[in-house]
CSV table of C-alpha atoms in Angstrom, one decimal:
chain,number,residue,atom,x,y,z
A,233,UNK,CA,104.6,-163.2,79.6
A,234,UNK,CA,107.1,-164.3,76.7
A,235,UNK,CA,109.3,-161.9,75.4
A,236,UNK,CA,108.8,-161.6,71.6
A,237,UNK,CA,109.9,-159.6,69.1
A,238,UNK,CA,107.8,-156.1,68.5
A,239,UNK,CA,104.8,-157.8,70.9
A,240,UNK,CA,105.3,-155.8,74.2
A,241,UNK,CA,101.6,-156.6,75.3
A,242,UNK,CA,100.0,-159.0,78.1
A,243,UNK,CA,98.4,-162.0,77.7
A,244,UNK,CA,95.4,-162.5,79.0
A,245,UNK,CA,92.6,-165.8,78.9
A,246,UNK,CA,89.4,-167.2,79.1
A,247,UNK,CA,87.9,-170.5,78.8
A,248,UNK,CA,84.7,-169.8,76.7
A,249,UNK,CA,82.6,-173.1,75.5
A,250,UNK,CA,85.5,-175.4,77.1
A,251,UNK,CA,88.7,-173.7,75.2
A,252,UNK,CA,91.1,-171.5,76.9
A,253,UNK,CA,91.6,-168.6,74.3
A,254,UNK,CA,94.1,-165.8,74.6
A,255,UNK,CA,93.5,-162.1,74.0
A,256,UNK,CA,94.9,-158.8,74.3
A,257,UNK,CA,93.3,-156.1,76.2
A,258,UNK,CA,95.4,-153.0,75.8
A,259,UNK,CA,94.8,-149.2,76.6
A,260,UNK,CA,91.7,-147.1,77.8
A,261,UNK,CA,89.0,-145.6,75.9
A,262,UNK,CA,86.6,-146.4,73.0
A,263,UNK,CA,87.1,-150.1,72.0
A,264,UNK,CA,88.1,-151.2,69.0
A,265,UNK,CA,88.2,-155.0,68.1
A,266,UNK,CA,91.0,-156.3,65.6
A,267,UNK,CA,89.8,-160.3,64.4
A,268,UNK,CA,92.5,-162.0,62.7
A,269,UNK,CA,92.1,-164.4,60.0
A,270,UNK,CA,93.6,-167.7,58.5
A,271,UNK,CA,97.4,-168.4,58.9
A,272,UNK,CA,97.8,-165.4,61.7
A,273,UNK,CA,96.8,-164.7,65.2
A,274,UNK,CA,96.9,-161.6,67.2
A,275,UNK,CA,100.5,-161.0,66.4
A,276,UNK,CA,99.3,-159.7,63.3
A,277,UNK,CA,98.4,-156.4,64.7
A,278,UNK,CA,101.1,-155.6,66.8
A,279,UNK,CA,101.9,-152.2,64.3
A,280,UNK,CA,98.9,-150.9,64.7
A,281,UNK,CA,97.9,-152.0,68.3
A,282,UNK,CA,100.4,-149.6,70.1
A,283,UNK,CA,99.3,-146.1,68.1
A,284,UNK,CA,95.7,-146.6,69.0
A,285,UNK,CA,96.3,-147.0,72.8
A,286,UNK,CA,98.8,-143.9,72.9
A,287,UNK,CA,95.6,-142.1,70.6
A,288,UNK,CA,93.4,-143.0,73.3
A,289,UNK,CA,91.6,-146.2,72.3
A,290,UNK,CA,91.7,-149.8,73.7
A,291,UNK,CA,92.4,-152.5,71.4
A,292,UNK,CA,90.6,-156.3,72.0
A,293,UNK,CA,92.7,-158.8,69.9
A,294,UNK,CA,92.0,-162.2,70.5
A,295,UNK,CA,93.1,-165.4,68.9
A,296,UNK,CA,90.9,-167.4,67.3
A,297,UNK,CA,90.4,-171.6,69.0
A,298,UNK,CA,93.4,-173.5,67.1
A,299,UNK,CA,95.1,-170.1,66.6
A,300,UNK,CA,97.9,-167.9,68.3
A,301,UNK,CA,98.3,-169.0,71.9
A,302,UNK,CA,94.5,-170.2,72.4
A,303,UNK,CA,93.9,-174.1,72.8
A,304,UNK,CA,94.4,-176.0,69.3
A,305,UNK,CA,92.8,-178.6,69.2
A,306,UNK,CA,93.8,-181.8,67.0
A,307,UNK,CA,90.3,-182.7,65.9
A,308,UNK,CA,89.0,-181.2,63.0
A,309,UNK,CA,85.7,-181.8,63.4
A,310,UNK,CA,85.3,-179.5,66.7
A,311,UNK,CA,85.8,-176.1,64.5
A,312,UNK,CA,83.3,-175.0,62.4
A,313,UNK,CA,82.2,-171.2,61.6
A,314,UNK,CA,80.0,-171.2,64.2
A,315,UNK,CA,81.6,-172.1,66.8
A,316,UNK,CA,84.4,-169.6,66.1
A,317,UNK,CA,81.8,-167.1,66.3
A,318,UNK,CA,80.1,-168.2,69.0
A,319,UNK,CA,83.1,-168.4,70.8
A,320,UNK,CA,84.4,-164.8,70.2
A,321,UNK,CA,80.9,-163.4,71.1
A,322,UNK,CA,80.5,-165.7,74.3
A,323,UNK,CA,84.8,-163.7,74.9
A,324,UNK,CA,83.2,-160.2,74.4
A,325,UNK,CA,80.4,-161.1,76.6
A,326,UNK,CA,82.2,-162.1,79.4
A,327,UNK,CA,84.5,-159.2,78.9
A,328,UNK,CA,81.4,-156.7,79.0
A,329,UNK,CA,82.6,-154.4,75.8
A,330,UNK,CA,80.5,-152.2,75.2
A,331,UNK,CA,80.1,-150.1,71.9
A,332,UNK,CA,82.7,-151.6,69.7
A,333,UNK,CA,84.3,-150.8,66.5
A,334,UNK,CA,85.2,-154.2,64.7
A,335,UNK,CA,87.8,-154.6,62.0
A,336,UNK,CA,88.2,-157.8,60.6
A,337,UNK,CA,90.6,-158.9,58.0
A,338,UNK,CA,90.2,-162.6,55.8
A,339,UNK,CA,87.9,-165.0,58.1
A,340,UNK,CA,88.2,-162.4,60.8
A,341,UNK,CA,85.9,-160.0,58.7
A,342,UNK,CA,83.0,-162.9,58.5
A,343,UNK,CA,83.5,-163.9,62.4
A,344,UNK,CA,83.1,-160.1,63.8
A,345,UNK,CA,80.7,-159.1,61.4
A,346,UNK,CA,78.5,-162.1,62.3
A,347,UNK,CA,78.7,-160.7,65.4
A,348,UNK,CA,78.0,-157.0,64.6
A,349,UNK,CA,75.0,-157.7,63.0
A,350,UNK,CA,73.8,-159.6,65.5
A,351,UNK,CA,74.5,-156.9,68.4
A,352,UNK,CA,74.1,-153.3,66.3
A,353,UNK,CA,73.2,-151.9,69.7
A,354,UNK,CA,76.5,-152.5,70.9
A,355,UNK,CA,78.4,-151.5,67.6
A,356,UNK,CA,80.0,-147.8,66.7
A,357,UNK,CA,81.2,-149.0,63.6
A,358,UNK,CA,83.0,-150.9,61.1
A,359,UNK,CA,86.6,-151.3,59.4
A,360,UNK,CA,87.0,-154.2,56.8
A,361,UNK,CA,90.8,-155.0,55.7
A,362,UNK,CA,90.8,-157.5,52.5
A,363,UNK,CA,87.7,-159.8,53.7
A,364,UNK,CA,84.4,-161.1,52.1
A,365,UNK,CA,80.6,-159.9,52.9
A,366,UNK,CA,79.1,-162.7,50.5
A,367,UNK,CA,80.0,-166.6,49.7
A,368,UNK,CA,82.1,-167.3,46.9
A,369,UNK,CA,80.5,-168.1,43.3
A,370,UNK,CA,80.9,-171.6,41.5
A,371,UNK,CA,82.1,-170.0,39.1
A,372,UNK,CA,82.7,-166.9,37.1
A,373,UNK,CA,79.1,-166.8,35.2
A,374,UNK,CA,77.5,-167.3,38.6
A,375,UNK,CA,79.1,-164.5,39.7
A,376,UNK,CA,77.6,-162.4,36.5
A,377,UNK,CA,74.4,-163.9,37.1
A,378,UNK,CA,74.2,-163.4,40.7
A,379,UNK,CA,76.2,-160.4,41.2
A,380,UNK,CA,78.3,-162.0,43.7
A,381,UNK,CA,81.3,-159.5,44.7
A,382,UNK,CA,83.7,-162.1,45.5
A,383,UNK,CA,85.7,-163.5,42.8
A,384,UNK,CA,85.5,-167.3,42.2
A,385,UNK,CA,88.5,-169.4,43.8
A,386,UNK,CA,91.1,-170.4,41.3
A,387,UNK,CA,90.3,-174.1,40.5
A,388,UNK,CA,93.3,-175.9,42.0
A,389,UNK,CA,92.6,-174.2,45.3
A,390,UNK,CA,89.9,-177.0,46.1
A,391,UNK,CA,92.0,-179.4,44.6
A,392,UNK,CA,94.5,-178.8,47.0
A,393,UNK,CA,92.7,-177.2,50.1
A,394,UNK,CA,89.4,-178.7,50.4
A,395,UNK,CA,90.1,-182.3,49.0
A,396,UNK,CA,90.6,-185.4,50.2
A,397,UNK,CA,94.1,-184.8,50.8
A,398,UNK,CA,93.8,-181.0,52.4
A,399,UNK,CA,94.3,-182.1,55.6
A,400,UNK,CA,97.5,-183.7,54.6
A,401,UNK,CA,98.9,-181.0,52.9
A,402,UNK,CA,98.7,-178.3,55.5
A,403,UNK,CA,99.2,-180.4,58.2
A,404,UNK,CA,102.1,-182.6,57.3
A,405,UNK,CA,103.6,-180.7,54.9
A,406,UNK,CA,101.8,-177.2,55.9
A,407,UNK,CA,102.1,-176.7,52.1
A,408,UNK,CA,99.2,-174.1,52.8
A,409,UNK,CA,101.7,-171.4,54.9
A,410,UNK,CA,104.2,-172.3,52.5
A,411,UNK,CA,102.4,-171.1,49.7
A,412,UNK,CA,100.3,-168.3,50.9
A,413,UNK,CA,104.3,-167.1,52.4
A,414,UNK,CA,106.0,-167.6,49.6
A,415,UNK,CA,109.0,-164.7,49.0
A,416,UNK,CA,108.3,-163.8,52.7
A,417,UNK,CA,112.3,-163.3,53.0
A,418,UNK,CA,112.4,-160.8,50.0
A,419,UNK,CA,108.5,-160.2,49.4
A,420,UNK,CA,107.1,-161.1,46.8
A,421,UNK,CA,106.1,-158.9,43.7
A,422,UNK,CA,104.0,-161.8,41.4
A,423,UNK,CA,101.3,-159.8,39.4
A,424,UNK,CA,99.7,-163.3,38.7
A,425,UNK,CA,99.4,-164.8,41.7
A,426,UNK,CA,99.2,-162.0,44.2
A,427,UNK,CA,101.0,-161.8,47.7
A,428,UNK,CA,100.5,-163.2,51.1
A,429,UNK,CA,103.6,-160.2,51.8
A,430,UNK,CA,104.7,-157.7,49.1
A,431,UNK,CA,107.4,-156.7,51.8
A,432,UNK,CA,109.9,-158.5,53.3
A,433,UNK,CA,109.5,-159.7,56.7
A,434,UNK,CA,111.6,-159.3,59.9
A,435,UNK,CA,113.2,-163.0,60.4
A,436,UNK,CA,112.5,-162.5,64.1
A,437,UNK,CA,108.8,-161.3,63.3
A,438,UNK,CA,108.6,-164.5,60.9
A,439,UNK,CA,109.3,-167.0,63.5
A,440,UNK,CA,106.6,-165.6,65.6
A,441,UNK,CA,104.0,-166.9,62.7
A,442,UNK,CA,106.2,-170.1,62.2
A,443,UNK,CA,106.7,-171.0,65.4
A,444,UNK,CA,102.5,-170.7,66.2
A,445,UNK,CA,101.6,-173.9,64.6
A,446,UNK,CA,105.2,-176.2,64.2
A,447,UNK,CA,103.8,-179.2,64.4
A,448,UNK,CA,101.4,-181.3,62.4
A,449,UNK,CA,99.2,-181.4,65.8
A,450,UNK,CA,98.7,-177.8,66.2
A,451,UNK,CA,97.2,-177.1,62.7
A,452,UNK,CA,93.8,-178.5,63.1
A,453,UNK,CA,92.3,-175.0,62.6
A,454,UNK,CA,94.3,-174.4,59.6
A,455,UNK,CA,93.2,-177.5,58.1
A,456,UNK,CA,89.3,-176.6,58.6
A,457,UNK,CA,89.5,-173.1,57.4
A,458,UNK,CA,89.6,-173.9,53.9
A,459,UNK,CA,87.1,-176.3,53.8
A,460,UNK,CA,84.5,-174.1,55.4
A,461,UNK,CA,85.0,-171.3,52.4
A,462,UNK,CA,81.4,-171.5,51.2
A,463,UNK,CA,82.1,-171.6,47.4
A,464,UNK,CA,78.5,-173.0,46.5
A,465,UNK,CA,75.1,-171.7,47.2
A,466,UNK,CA,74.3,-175.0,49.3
A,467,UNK,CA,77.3,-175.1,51.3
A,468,UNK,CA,76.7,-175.2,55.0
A,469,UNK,CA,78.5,-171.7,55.8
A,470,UNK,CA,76.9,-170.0,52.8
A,471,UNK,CA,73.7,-169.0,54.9
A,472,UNK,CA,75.9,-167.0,57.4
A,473,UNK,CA,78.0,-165.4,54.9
A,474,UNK,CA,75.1,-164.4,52.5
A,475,UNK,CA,73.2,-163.0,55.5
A,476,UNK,CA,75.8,-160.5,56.0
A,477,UNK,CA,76.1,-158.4,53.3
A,478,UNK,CA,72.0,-158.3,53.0
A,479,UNK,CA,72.8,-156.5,56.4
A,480,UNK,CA,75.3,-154.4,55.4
A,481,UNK,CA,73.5,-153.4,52.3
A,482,UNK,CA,71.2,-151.1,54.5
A,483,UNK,CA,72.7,-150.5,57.9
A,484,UNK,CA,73.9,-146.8,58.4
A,485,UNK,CA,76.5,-146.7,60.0
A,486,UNK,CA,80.3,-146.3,59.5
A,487,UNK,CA,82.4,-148.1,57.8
A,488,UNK,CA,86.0,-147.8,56.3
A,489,UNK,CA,86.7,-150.2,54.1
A,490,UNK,CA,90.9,-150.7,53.5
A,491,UNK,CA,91.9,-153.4,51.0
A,492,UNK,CA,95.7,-154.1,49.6
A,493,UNK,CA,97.0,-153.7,46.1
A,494,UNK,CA,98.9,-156.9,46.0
A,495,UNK,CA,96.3,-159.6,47.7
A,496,UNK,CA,96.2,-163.3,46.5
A,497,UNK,CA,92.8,-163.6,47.6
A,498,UNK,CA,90.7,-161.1,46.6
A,499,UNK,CA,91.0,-157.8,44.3
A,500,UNK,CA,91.0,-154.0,45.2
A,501,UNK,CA,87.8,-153.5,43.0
A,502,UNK,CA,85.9,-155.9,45.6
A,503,UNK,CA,86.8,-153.5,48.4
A,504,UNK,CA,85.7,-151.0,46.7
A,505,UNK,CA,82.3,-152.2,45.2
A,506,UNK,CA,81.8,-153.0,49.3
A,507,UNK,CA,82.6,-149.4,50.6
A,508,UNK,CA,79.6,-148.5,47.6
A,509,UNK,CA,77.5,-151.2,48.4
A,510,UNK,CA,77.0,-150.0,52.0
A,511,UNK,CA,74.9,-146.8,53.1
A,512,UNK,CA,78.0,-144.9,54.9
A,513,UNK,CA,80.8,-146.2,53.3
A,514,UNK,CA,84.8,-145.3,52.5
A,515,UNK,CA,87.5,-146.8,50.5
A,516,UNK,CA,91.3,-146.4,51.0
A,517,UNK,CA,93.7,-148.6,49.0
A,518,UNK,CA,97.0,-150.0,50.8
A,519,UNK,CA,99.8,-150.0,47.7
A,520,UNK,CA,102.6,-152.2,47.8
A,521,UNK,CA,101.1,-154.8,50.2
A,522,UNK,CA,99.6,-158.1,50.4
A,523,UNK,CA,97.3,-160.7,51.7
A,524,UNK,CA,98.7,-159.5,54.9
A,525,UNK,CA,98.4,-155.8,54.8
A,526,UNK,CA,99.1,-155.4,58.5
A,527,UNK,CA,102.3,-157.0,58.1
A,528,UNK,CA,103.4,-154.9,55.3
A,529,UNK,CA,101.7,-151.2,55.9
A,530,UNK,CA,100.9,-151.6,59.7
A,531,UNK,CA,101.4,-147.8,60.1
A,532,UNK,CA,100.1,-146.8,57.2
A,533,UNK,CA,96.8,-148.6,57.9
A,534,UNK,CA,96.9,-147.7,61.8
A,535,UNK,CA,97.5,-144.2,60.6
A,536,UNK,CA,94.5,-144.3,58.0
A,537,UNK,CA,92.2,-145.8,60.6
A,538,UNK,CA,93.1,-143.3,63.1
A,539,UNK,CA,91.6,-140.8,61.1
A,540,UNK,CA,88.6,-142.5,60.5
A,541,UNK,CA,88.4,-143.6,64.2
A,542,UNK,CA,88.9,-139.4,65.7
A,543,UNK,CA,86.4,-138.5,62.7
A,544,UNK,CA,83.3,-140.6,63.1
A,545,UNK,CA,83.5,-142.1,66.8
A,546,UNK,CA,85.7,-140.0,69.3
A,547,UNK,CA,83.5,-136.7,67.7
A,548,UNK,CA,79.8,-138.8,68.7
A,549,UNK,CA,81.2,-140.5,71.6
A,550,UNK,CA,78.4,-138.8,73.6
A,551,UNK,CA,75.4,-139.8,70.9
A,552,UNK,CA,73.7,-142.9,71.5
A,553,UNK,CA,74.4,-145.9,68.8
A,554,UNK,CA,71.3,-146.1,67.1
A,555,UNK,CA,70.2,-149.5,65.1
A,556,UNK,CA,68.4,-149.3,61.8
């Protein structure tokens, strides 16, 4: 195990579907899985892993293929959605986890939920951090007409991200960390634009992110996750997204829903309109924190999720999940 900075955990692997991916299995009791998105791996959660184990849960964190210190493989066209999820459910699996709580946070959220809906029996309940339940409109009257809760992307974000020359910019110029950690030094407080960190970061945290994917060869995934954002009703992924919040939309069951003031991405009143959307829902708002609100507020959000963890799953350990 490599010492690095605030990351006192073990690594452990698996080869699932022919990739070696790394995880961390820390602590004893009910589990809770923490999915990472985009940009991040299981770094991310390194705040709020170590107060849930000494509270009495056991944290899953795994990195995502092309992420963290899983495999990263230099051909794009080996990641796809799917696979990520079938890859993270094929890890649980041959882990045996049993009665999970999953919190996902940017393409995390779509990757647990996928699998949460697919396995109710095996899920307690559910935590989204700044994700999305439902593909992207075309546009902003699509999203009127179809009542879409995600906000259109802004237009020069497939320009730049899902074009022809994506794959340039993020992977020879990784001009996609660069934007999304812009300020990261002193955070950054832009109203229009929104935050990847409203903080500012450790240096020594930071060059755990940068150090993750230094290379042109090593950011195959961060290339591919752009392009599979389902911003069209015909777009391959838009099928799995869609499907999710139909699900969510009547499954009782608990979820906390914790979104950041600050995010680039998407807005606190889509957090919100997702905690009211669901049967058993609750909203909590992270100020002063951005795209990355467990980088910013880690305590704060391990502290509010606490709460909701002791309230609605330590008190009904002994009741059977039920699904609806």
């Amino acid at each position: 195990m490599t010492t690095r900075f605030e990351y006192p955990f073990k690594d452990n692997y698996a080869t699932i579907d022919g990739v070696r991916l790394h995880y961390l299995d820390e602590g004893h009791g009910p589990v809770v899985w923490l999915m990472h998105g985009n940009t991040t791996w299981s770094y991310l959660y390194r705040k709020i892993i170590t107060p849930l184990v000494k509270a009495g849960y056991r944290c899953f964190v795994p990195d995502l293929m092309g992420f963290g210190l899983s495999d990263k493989p230099e051909d794009e066209s080996v990641y796809s959605l799917k696979r990520h999820m079938d890859q993270m459910t094929g890890l649980i699996d041959h882990l045996g986890l049993r009665d999970l709580t999953v919190l996902g946070q940017d393409w995390g959220g779509p990757i647990a939920l996928h699998y949460a809906i697919a396995h109710k029996e095996n899920i307690r309940a559910l935590v989204l951090l700044n994700t999305f339940v439902q593909r992207f409109p075309a546009n902003a009257r699509e999203r009127r007409e179809q009542d879409i809760i995600t906000c259109p992307l802004p237009p020069v974000f497939p320009l730049l991200f899902k074009g022809a020359y994506s794959s340039f910019l993020i992977r020879h110029m990784d001009f996609f960390r660069k934007f999304v950690w812009l300020k990261w030094k002193t955070g950054n407080p832009s109203k229009l634009l929104g935050a990847g960190f409203r903080r500012p970061v450790d240096p020594r945290a930071m060059e755990n992110y940068l150090t993750i994917h230094d290379t042109p060869a090593k950011r195959a995934g961060l290339a591919t996750f752009p392009k599979m954002i389902p911003n069209r009703a015909d777009h391959p992924n838009a099928f799995y997204v869609d499907q999710i919040r139909n699900e969510l939309e009547r499954w009782n069951i608990p979820v906390l829903v914790m979104w950041p003031d600050g995010d680039m991405a998407w807005k606190p009143d889509e957090g919100a309109r997702i905690a009211q959307m669901v049967p058993d829902g609750e909203f909590y708002l992270v100020r002063n924190a951005g795209h990355f609100l467990q980088e910013d507020a880690g305590e704060e959000v391990a502290q509010r999720l606490l709460r909701f963890l002791d309230k609605r799953i330590k008190r009904h350990m002994m009741q059977p999940a039920v699904a609806v």
